Short mmCIF file of C-alpha atoms in Angstrom, two decimals:
data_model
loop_
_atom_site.label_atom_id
_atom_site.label_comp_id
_atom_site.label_asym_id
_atom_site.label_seq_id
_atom_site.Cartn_x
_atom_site.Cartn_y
_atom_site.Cartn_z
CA UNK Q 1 20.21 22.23 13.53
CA UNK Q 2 18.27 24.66 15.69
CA UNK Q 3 14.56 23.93 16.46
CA UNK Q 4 12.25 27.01 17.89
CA UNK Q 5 10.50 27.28 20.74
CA UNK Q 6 6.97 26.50 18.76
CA UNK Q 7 5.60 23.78 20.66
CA UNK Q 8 8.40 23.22 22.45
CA UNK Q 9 5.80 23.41 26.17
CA UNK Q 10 7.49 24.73 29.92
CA UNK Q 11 6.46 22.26 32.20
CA UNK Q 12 2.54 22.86 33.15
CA UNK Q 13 2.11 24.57 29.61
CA UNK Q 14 -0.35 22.67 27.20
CA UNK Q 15 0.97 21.36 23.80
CA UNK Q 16 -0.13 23.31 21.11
CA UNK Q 17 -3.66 21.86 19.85
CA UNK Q 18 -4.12 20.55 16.25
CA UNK Q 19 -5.17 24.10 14.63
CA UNK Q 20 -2.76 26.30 15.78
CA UNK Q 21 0.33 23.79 14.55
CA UNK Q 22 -1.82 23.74 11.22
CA UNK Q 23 -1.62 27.59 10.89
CA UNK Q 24 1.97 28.29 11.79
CA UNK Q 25 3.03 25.19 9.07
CA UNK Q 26 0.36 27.13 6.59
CA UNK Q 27 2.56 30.62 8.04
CA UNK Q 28 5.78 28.72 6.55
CA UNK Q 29 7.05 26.48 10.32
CA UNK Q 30 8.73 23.04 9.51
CA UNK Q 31 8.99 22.46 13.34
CA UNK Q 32 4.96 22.93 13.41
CA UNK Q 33 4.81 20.32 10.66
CA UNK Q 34 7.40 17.96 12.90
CA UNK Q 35 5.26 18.35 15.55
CA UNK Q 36 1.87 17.28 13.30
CA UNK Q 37 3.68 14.27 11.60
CA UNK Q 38 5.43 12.93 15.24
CA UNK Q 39 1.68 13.53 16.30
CA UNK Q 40 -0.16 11.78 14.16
CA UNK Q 41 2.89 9.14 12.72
CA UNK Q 42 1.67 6.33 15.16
CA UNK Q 43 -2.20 6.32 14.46
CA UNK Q 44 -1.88 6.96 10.80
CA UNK Q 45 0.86 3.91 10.43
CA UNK Q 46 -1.22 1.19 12.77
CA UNK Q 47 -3.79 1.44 10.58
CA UNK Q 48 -1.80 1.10 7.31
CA UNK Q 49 0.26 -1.26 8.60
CA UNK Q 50 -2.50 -3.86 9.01
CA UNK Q 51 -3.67 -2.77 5.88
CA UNK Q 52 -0.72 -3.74 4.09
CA UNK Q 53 0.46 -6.48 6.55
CA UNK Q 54 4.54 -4.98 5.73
CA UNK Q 55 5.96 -2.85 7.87
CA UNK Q 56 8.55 -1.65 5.82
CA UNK Q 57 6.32 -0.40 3.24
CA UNK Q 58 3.62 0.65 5.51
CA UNK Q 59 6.16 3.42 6.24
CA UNK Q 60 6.55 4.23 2.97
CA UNK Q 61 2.73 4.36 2.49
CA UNK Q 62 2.99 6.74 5.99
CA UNK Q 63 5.26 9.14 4.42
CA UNK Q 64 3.66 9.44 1.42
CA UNK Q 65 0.74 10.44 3.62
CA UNK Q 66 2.18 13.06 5.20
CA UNK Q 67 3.89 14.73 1.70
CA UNK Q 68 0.21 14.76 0.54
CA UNK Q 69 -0.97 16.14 3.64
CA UNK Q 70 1.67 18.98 3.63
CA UNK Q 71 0.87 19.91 0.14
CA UNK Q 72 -2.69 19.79 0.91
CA UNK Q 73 -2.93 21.22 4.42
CA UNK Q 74 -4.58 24.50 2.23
CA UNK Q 75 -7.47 23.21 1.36
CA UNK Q 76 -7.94 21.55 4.65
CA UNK Q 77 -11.10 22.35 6.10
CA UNK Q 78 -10.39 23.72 9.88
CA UNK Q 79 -14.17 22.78 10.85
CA UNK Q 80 -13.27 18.97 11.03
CA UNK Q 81 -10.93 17.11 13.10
CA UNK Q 82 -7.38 16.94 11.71
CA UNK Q 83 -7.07 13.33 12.45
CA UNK Q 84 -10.12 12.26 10.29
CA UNK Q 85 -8.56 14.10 7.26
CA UNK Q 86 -5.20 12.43 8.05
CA UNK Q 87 -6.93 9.25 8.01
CA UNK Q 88 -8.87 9.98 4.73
CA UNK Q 89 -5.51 10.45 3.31
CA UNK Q 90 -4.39 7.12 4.44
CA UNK Q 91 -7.49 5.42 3.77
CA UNK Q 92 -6.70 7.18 -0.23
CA UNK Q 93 -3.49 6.55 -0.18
CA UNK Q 94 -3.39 2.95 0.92
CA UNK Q 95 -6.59 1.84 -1.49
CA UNK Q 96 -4.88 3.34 -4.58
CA UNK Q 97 -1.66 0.86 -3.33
CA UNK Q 98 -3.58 -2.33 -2.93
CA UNK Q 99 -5.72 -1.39 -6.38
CA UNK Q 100 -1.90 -0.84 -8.06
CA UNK Q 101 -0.90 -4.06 -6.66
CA UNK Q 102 -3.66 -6.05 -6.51
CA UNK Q 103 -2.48 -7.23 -2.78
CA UNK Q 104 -4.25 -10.24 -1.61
CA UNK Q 105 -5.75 -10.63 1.93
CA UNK Q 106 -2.10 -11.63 3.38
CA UNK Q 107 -2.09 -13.75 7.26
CA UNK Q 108 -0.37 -10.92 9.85
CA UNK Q 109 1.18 -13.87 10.82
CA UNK Q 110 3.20 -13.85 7.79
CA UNK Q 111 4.54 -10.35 7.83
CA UNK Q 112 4.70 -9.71 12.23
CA UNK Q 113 7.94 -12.27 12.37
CA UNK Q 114 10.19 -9.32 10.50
CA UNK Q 115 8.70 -6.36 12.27
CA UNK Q 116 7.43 -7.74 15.64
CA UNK Q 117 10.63 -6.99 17.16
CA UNK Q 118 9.88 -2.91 16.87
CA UNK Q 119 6.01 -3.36 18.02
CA UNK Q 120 5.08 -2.11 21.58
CA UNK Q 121 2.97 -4.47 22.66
CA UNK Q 122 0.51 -3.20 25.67
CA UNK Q 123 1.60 -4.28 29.54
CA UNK Q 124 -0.52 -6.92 30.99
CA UNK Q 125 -1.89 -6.51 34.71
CA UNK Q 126 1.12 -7.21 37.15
CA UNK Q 127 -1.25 -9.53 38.94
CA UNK Q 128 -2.36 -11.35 35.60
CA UNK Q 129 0.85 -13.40 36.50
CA UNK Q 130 3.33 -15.48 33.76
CA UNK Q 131 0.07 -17.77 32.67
CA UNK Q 132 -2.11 -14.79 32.41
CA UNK Q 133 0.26 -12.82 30.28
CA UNK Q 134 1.15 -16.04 27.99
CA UNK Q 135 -3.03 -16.19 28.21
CA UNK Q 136 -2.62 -12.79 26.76
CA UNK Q 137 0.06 -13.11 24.05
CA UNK Q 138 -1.84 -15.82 22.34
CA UNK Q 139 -5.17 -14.35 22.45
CA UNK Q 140 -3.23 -10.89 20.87
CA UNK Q 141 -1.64 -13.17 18.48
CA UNK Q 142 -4.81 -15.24 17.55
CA UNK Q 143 -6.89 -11.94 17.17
CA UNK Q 144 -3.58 -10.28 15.17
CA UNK Q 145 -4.01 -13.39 12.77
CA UNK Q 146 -7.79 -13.40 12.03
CA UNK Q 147 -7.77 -9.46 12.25
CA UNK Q 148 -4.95 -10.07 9.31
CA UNK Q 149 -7.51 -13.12 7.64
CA UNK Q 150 -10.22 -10.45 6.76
CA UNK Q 151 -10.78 -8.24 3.56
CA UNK Q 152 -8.54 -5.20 3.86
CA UNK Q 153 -12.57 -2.74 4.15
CA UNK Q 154 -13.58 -4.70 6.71
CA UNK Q 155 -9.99 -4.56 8.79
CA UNK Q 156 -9.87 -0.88 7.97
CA UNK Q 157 -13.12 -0.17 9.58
CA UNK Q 158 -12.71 -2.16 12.64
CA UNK Q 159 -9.39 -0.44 13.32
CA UNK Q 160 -10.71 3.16 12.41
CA UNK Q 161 -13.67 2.21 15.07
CA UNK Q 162 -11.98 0.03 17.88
CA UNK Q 163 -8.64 1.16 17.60
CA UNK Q 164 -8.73 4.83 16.89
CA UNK Q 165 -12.18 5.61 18.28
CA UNK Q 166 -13.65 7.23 15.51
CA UNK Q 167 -17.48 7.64 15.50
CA UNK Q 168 -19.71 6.19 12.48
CA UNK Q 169 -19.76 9.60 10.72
CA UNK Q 170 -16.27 10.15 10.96
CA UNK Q 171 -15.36 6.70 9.56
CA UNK Q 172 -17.83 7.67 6.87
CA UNK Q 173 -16.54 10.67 6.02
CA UNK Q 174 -12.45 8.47 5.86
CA UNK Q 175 -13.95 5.91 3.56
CA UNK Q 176 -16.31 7.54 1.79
CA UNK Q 177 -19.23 6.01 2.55
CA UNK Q 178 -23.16 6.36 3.79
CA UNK Q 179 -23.16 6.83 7.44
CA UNK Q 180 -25.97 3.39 7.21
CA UNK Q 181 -23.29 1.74 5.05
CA UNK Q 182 -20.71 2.17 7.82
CA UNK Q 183 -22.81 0.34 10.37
CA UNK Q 184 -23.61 -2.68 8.23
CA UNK Q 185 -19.96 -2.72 6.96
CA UNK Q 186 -19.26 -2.65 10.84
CA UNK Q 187 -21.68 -5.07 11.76
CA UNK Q 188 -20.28 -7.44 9.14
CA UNK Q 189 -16.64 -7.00 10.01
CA UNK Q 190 -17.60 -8.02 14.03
CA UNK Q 191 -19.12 -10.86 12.86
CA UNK Q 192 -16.50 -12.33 10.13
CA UNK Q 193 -13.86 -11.05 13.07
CA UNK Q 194 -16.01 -13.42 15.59
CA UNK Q 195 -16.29 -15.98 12.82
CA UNK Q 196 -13.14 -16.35 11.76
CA UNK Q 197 -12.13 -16.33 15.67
CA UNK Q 198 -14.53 -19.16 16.19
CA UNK Q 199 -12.78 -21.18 13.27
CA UNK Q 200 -9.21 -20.63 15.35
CA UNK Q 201 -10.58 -22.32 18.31
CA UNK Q 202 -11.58 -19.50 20.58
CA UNK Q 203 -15.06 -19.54 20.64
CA UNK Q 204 -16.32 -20.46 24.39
CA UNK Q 205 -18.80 -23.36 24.30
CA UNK Q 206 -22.08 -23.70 23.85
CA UNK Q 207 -24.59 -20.73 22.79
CA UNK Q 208 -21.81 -18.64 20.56
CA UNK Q 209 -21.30 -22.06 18.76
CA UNK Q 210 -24.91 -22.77 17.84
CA UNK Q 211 -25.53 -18.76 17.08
CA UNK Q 212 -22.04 -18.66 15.13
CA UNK Q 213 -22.87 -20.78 11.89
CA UNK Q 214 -26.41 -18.65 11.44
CA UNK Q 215 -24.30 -15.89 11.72
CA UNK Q 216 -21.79 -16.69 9.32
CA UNK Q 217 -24.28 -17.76 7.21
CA UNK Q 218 -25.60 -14.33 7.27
CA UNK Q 219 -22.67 -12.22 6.86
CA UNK Q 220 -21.40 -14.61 3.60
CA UNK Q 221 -24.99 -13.87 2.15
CA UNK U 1 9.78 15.64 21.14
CA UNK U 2 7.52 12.29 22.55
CA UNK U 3 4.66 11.58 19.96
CA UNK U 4 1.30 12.99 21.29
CA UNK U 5 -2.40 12.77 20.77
CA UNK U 6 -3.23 10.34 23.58
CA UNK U 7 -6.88 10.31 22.46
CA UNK U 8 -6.29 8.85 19.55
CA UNK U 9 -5.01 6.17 21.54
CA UNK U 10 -7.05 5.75 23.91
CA UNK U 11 -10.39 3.70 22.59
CA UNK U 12 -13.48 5.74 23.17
CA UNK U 13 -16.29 4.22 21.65
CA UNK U 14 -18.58 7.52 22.24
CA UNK U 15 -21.68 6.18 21.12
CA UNK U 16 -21.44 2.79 22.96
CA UNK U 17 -20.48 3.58 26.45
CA UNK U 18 -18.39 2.40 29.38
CA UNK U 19 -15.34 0.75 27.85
CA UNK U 20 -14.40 -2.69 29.75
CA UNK U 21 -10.98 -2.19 31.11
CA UNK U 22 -10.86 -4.82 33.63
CA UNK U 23 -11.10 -8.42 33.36
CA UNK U 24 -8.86 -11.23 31.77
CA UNK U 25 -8.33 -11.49 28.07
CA UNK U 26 -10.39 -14.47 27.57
CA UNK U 27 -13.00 -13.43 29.84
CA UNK U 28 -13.42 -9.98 27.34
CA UNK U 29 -13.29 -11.96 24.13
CA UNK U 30 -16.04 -14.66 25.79
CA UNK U 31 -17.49 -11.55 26.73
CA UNK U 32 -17.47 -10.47 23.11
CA UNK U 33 -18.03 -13.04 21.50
CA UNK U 34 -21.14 -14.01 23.66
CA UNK U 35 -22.57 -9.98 23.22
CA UNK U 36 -21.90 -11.07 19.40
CA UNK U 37 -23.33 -14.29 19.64
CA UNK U 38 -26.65 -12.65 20.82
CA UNK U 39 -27.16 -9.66 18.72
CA UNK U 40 -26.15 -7.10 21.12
CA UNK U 41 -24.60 -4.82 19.58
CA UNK U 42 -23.86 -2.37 21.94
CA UNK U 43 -22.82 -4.74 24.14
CA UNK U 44 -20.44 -5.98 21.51
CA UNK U 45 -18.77 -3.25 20.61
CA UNK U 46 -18.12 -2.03 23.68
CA UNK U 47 -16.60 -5.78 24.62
CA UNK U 48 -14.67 -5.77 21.20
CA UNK U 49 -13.22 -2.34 22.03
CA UNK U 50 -11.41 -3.49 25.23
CA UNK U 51 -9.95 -6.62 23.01
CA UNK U 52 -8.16 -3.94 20.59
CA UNK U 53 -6.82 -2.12 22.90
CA UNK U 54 -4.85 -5.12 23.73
CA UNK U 55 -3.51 -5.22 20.52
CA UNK U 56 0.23 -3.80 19.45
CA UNK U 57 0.20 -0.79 18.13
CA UNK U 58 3.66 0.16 16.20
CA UNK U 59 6.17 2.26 17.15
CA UNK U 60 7.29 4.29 14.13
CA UNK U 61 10.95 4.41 12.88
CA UNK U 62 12.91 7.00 15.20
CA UNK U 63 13.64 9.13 11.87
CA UNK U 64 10.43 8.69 10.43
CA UNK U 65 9.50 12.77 10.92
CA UNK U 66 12.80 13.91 10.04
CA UNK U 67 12.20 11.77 6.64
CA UNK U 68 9.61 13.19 6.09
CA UNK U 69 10.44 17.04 6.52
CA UNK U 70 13.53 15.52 4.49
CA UNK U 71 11.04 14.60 1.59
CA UNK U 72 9.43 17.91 1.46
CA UNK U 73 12.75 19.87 1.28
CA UNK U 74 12.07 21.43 5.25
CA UNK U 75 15.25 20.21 6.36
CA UNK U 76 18.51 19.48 5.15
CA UNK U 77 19.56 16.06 5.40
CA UNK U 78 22.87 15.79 8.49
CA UNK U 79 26.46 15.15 7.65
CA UNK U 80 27.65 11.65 7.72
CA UNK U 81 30.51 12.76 9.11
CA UNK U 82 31.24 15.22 12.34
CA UNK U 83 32.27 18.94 10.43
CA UNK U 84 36.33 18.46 11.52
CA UNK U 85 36.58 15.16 10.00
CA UNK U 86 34.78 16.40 7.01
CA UNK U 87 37.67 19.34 7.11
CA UNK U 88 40.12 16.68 7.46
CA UNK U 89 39.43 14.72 4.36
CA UNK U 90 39.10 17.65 2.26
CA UNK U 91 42.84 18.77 3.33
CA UNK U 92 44.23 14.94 2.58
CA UNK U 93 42.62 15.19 -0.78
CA UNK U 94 43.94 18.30 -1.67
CA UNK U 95 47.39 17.52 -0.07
CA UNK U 96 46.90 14.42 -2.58
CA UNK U 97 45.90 16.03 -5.39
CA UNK U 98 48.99 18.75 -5.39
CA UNK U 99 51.41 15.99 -4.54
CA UNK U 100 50.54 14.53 -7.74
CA UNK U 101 50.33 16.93 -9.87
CA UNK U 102 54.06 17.59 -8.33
CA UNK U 103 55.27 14.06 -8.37
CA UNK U 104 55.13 12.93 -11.82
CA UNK U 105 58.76 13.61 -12.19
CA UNK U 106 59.35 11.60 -9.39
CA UNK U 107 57.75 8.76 -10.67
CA UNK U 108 59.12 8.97 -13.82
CA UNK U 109 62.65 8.91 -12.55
CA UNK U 110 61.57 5.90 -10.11
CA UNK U 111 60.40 4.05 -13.02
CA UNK U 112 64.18 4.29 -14.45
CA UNK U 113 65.08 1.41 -12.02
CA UNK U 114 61.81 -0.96 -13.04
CA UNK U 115 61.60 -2.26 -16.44
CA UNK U 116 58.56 -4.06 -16.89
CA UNK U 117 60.87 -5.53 -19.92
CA UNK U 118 63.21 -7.47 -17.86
CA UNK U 119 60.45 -8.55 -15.32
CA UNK U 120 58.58 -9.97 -18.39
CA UNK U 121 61.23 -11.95 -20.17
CA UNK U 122 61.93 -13.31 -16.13
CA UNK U 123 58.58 -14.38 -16.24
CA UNK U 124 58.97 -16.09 -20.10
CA UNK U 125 61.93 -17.62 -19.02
CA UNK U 126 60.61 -19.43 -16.31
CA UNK U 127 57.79 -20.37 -17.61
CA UNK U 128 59.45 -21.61 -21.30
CA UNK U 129 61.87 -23.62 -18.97
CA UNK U 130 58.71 -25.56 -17.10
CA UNK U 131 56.42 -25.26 -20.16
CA UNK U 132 59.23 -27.72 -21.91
CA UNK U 133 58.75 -30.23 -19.34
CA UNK U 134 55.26 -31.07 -20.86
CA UNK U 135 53.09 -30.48 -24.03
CA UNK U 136 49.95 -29.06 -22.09
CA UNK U 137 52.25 -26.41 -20.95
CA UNK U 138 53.38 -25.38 -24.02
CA UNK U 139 49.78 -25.25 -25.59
CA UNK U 140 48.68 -22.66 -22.76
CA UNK U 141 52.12 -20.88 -22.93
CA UNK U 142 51.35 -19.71 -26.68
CA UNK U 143 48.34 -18.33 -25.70
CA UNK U 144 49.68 -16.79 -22.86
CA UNK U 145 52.92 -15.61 -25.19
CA UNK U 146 50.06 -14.05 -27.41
CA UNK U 147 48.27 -11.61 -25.06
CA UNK U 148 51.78 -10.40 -23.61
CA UNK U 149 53.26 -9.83 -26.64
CA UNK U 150 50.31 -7.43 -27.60
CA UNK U 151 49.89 -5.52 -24.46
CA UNK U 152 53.74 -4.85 -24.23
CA UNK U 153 53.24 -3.48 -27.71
CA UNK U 154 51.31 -0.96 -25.66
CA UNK U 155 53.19 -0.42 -22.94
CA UNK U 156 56.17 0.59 -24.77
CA UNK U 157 57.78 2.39 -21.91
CA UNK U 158 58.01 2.00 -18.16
CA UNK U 159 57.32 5.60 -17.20
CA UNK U 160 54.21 5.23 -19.32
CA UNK U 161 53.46 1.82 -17.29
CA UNK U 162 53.99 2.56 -13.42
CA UNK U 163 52.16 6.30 -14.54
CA UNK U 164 49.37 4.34 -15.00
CA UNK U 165 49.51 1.84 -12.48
CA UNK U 166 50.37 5.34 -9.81
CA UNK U 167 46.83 7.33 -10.82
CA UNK U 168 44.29 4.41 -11.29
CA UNK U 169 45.27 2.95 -7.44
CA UNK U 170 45.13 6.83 -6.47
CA UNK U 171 41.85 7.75 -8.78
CA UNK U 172 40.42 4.43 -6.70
CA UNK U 173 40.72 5.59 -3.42
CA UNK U 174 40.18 9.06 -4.32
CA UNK U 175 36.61 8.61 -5.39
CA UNK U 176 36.10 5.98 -2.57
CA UNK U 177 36.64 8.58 0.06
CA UNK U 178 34.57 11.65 -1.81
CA UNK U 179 32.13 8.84 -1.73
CA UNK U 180 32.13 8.67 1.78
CA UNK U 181 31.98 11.72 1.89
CA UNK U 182 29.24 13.01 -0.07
CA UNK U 183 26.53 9.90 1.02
CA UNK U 184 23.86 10.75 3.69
CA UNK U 185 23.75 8.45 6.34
CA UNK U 186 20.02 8.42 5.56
CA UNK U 187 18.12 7.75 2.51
CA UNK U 188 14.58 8.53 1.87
CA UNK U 189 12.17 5.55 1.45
CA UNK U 190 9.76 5.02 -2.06
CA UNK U 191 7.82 8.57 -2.00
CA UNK U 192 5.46 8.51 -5.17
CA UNK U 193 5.84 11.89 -6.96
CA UNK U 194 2.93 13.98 -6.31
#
């Protein structure tokens, strides 16, 4: 199977940006396409995946993504970023899955044993040592867990925010929401996320402990 | 092709400010969760954005693009076998099929020397001589007596028999290999229709 040139980059040559692989797949290229999915594959399924806490079908959500996105790259608007439509897609695609199903909130820790094995996690600091990278597998484990503990909105917005770096009107515009609602929804997530971190032990002593319970009682209000 | 878009990646909280990269992981989640602790929210989110970026983020599937252009019809799914074994197999087959079609003579004369009539009443005899030894025997050798007698009423002749026998072992392994043949070594994953 031959591939073309098209975005295929000589050493020193940038990659072809967002828009111009969206006009040659609109001008008929599959390798543009290729290039968008293998793109945008591994932000699109990191957040679905703790969506849907499965891996397996957190791929099948991806794909569907990107067959939707394909069909639809028409009407895409080339005045906003690509990735924010992507994730509206997702956001769509995985909301009309867990309405379908009616998926509970379901512990990561129940679902990472079958696909931890294929997960990258992030290198520690060589000088952290063996006790500070154990120090760091738990913590990444403990926050996996009570990331996994929280209502699928309030996950989705703290990945589309912390993990993909999307400002409030962009995560607005994925979920469909008031810019104002964004930042309460936000403020709410960090504090159930702190919350239900405090409630797994890892809450340092003292002031977080006395502010915690006000705060939870806040958030549950 | 290595997946791009590093800045999707990378966690730029744009409205915050200077994104913690240094420090030990519980220091940035006290860190956190003390910003948190004391309304600042800035301060928080900032500290919160260092913790993600500590978490996993997963690799995708090594065909997951080509299943998708797969999906949407861009590309044609690869051969689950290399073209010249592909070429081989369809030569055997043929070479099968024509010996066949030429060797039903031969089977028929082969089938002169078996007669599934003498094998049978070897069998009967046998078994009549043990099934006289005790009653059980005899109960499950009627029965047994019963169903042979019908399907040699069938079978009436022994071309008609090892014929039989010859093209449903063949037919087997025929459609076993075109099996082979004809799967992808890939199959798409649930797609809902559009």
């Amino acid at each position: 199977m031959h591939r073309t040139a098209l975005g295929q980059p000589r050493s020193g040559t940038p990659s072809p940006t967002d828009d111009e692989l969206v006009l040659a797949t609109l001008a008929g290229s599959a390798e543009a396409f290729r290039l968008l999915v293998e793109r945008f594959q591994r932000p699109v399924l990191s957040v679905i995946v703790r969506m849907v806490s499965d891996r397996s079908l957190a791929e099948d959500l991806a794909q569907e993504v990107f067959v939707k996105a394909y069909y639809k790259l028409g009407l895409f608007d080339r005045q906003r970023k690509l990735s924010s439509w992507l994730f509206k897609i997702a956001h769509n695609t995985t909301v009309d899955y867990l309405r379908r199903s009616q998926l509970d909130t379901v512990p990561l820790e129940a679902s990472t044993a079958e696909g931890n094995e294929s997960w990258e996690v992030l290198p520690n600091r060589d000088e952290d040592g063996p006790e500070g990278r154990a120090e760091h597998a738990q913590l990444v484990r403990a926050l996996s867990a009570a990331l996994g503990r929280l209502p699928p909105h309030y996950r989705e917005i703290l990945l589309l925010r912390f993990q993909q770096g999307l400002a409030y009107h962009e995560i607005a515009d994925v979920m469909g929401l008031a810019m104002g609602t964004v930042k309460v929804q936000l403020h709410r997530a960090r504090k159930r996320l702190a919350a239900e971190l405090d409630e797994a032990g890892f809450a340092p002593p003292g002031r977080w402990q006395e502010n915690s319970s006000r705060q939870r009682n806040k958030t549950e209000r | 092709m290595t997946p791009q878009d590093d800045r999707l990646q990378t966690v730029e909280p744009r409205e915050v400010g200077m994104l913690l990269s240094v420090g030990p992981p519980e220091d940035r989640l006290r860190h956190w969760l003390a910003a948190e602790g004391a309304d600042r929210g800035e301060e928080a989110e900032t500290a919160l954005a260092s913790l993600f970026a500590m978490l996993p983020i997963p690799q995708p599937s090594a065909a997951f693009a080509d299943r998708v252009l797969i999906n949407l019809g861009l590309e044609t799914r690869p051969a689950a076998y290399p073209w010249w074994s592909r070429a081989m197999i369809a030569v055997c087959l043929l070479l099968a099929g024509l010996t066949t079609a030429y060797a039903f003579p031969l089977i028929f004369s082969l089938a002169q020397f078996v007669a599934p009539g003498e094998v049978a009443g070897m069998v009967v005899q046998t078994f009549v001589g043990l099934a006289s030894q005790t009653d059980e025997l005899l109960a499950i050798w009627r029965v047994f007596a019963r169903v042979v007698n019908t399907a040699l009423l069938v079978a009436t002749s022994p071309q008609v028999v090892v014929a039989l026998l010859s093209l449903t072992v063949f037919s087997v392994f025929t459609l076993r290999g075109l099996n082979q043949l004809l799967s992808p070594s890939r199959s798409s994953e649930y797609v809902q229709a559009l």
